[in-house]
Short mmCIF file of C-alpha atoms in Angstrom, two decimals:
data_model
loop_
_atom_site.label_atom_id
_atom_site.label_comp_id
_atom_site.label_asym_id
_atom_site.label_seq_id
_atom_site.Cartn_x
_atom_site.Cartn_y
_atom_site.Cartn_z
CA UNK A 1 0.03 3.93 -3.19
CA UNK A 2 -1.11 7.33 -4.40
CA UNK A 3 -2.89 8.30 -1.24
CA UNK A 4 -0.96 10.13 1.50
CA UNK A 5 -0.69 8.46 4.91
CA UNK A 6 -1.15 11.08 7.67
CA UNK A 7 0.08 11.10 11.21
CA UNK A 8 -3.18 9.72 12.73
CA UNK A 9 -3.25 6.85 10.29
CA UNK A 10 0.27 6.01 10.93
CA UNK A 11 -0.31 5.96 14.72
CA UNK A 12 -3.29 3.75 14.19
CA UNK A 13 -1.29 1.26 12.05
CA UNK A 14 1.61 1.24 14.35
CA UNK A 15 -0.57 0.63 17.45
CA UNK A 16 -2.42 -2.12 15.55
CA UNK A 17 0.77 -3.85 14.68
CA UNK A 18 2.32 -3.68 18.17
CA UNK A 19 -1.00 -4.72 19.86
CA UNK A 20 -0.84 -8.00 18.03
CA UNK A 21 2.09 -9.13 20.22
CA UNK A 22 1.24 -9.24 23.88
CA UNK A 23 4.92 -9.17 24.97
CA UNK A 24 5.54 -6.42 22.48
CA UNK A 25 7.73 -6.29 19.30
CA UNK A 26 10.87 -4.51 18.15
CA UNK A 27 11.32 -1.71 15.79
CA UNK A 28 12.57 -3.56 12.70
CA UNK A 29 9.83 -6.13 12.95
CA UNK A 30 7.20 -3.31 13.27
CA UNK A 31 8.65 -1.65 10.15
CA UNK A 32 8.31 -5.03 8.25
CA UNK A 33 4.76 -5.53 9.49
CA UNK A 34 3.59 -2.05 8.54
CA UNK A 35 5.25 -2.36 5.00
CA UNK A 36 2.82 -5.21 4.47
CA UNK A 37 0.18 -2.57 4.09
CA UNK A 38 1.92 0.66 3.18
CA UNK A 39 5.30 1.60 1.83
CA UNK A 40 7.09 3.41 4.81
CA UNK A 41 10.77 3.80 5.78
CA UNK A 42 12.31 3.08 9.12
CA UNK A 43 13.20 6.80 9.31
CA UNK A 44 9.54 7.57 9.14
CA UNK A 45 8.44 4.99 11.76
CA UNK A 46 10.84 5.69 14.58
CA UNK A 47 9.52 9.22 15.17
CA UNK A 48 6.04 7.77 15.33
CA UNK A 49 7.28 5.22 17.96
CA UNK A 50 8.83 7.92 19.97
CA UNK A 51 5.61 10.06 19.80
CA UNK A 52 3.40 7.26 20.79
CA UNK A 53 5.69 6.49 23.69
CA UNK A 54 5.75 10.12 24.81
CA UNK A 55 1.89 10.10 24.59
CA UNK A 56 1.83 7.01 26.91
CA UNK A 57 0.41 4.77 24.18
CA UNK A 58 3.56 2.57 24.10
CA UNK A 59 6.14 1.56 26.64
CA UNK A 60 9.55 0.16 25.98
CA UNK A 61 11.83 -2.34 27.43
CA UNK A 62 15.24 -3.64 26.32
CA UNK A 63 16.05 -7.41 25.90
CA UNK A 64 19.21 -9.05 25.06
CA UNK A 65 19.26 -11.00 21.83
CA UNK A 66 22.58 -12.55 20.78
CA UNK A 67 24.61 -10.39 23.14
CA UNK A 68 23.01 -7.09 21.95
CA UNK A 69 20.25 -5.13 23.40
CA UNK A 70 16.97 -4.88 21.38
CA UNK A 71 14.41 -2.32 22.19
CA UNK A 72 10.86 -3.69 22.36
CA UNK A 73 7.62 -1.74 22.25
CA UNK A 74 4.52 -2.78 24.07
CA UNK A 75 1.05 -1.20 23.92
CA UNK A 76 -0.26 0.37 27.13
CA UNK A 77 -3.84 0.61 28.36
CA UNK A 78 -3.93 4.21 27.05
CA UNK A 79 -2.68 2.87 23.61
CA UNK A 80 -5.35 0.14 23.53
CA UNK A 81 -8.04 2.89 24.24
CA UNK A 82 -6.61 5.09 21.54
CA UNK A 83 -6.38 2.17 19.12
CA UNK A 84 -10.12 1.35 19.70
CA UNK A 85 -10.98 4.91 19.02
CA UNK A 86 -8.93 4.83 15.72
CA UNK A 87 -10.65 1.63 14.80
CA UNK A 88 -14.16 3.04 15.26
CA UNK A 89 -13.30 6.29 13.38
CA UNK A 90 -11.66 4.15 10.58
CA UNK A 91 -14.93 2.24 10.13
CA UNK A 92 -16.98 5.43 10.01
CA UNK A 93 -14.47 7.14 7.57
CA UNK A 94 -14.11 4.33 5.16
CA UNK A 95 -17.90 3.81 5.01
CA UNK A 96 -18.37 7.40 4.04
CA UNK A 97 -15.44 7.41 1.54
CA UNK A 98 -16.56 4.10 -0.06
CA UNK A 99 -20.09 5.45 -0.49
CA UNK A 100 -18.71 8.61 -2.09
CA UNK A 101 -16.32 6.75 -4.43
CA UNK A 102 -18.95 4.28 -5.43
CA UNK A 103 -21.31 7.20 -6.38
CA UNK A 104 -23.70 6.67 -3.53
CA UNK A 105 -25.66 9.24 -1.56
CA UNK A 106 -23.78 10.00 1.65
CA UNK A 107 -26.66 11.58 3.58
CA UNK A 108 -27.06 8.79 6.03
#
């Protein structure tokens, strides 16, 4: 994709992916799900996960899988509120950009 993905959009995408699983999901799966929409590396996503955790949007817990600990991320109430804000902003933003790109008048 030729358009840059900024920090806020990455946060929104990660929160959306994590929110799909009530019990949470783990880092590798988050990476795979995000890659369905945008090309991003694990080294890009883990700092996003840490930032969202620091901002109280995600919480973590460890679960043993095949004798190894796997870190799971689960969205918090604060994260759900932030995701809702991102979704509302995205709708407004894309409507404006679509109007501009299609040559319409954006004075609504």
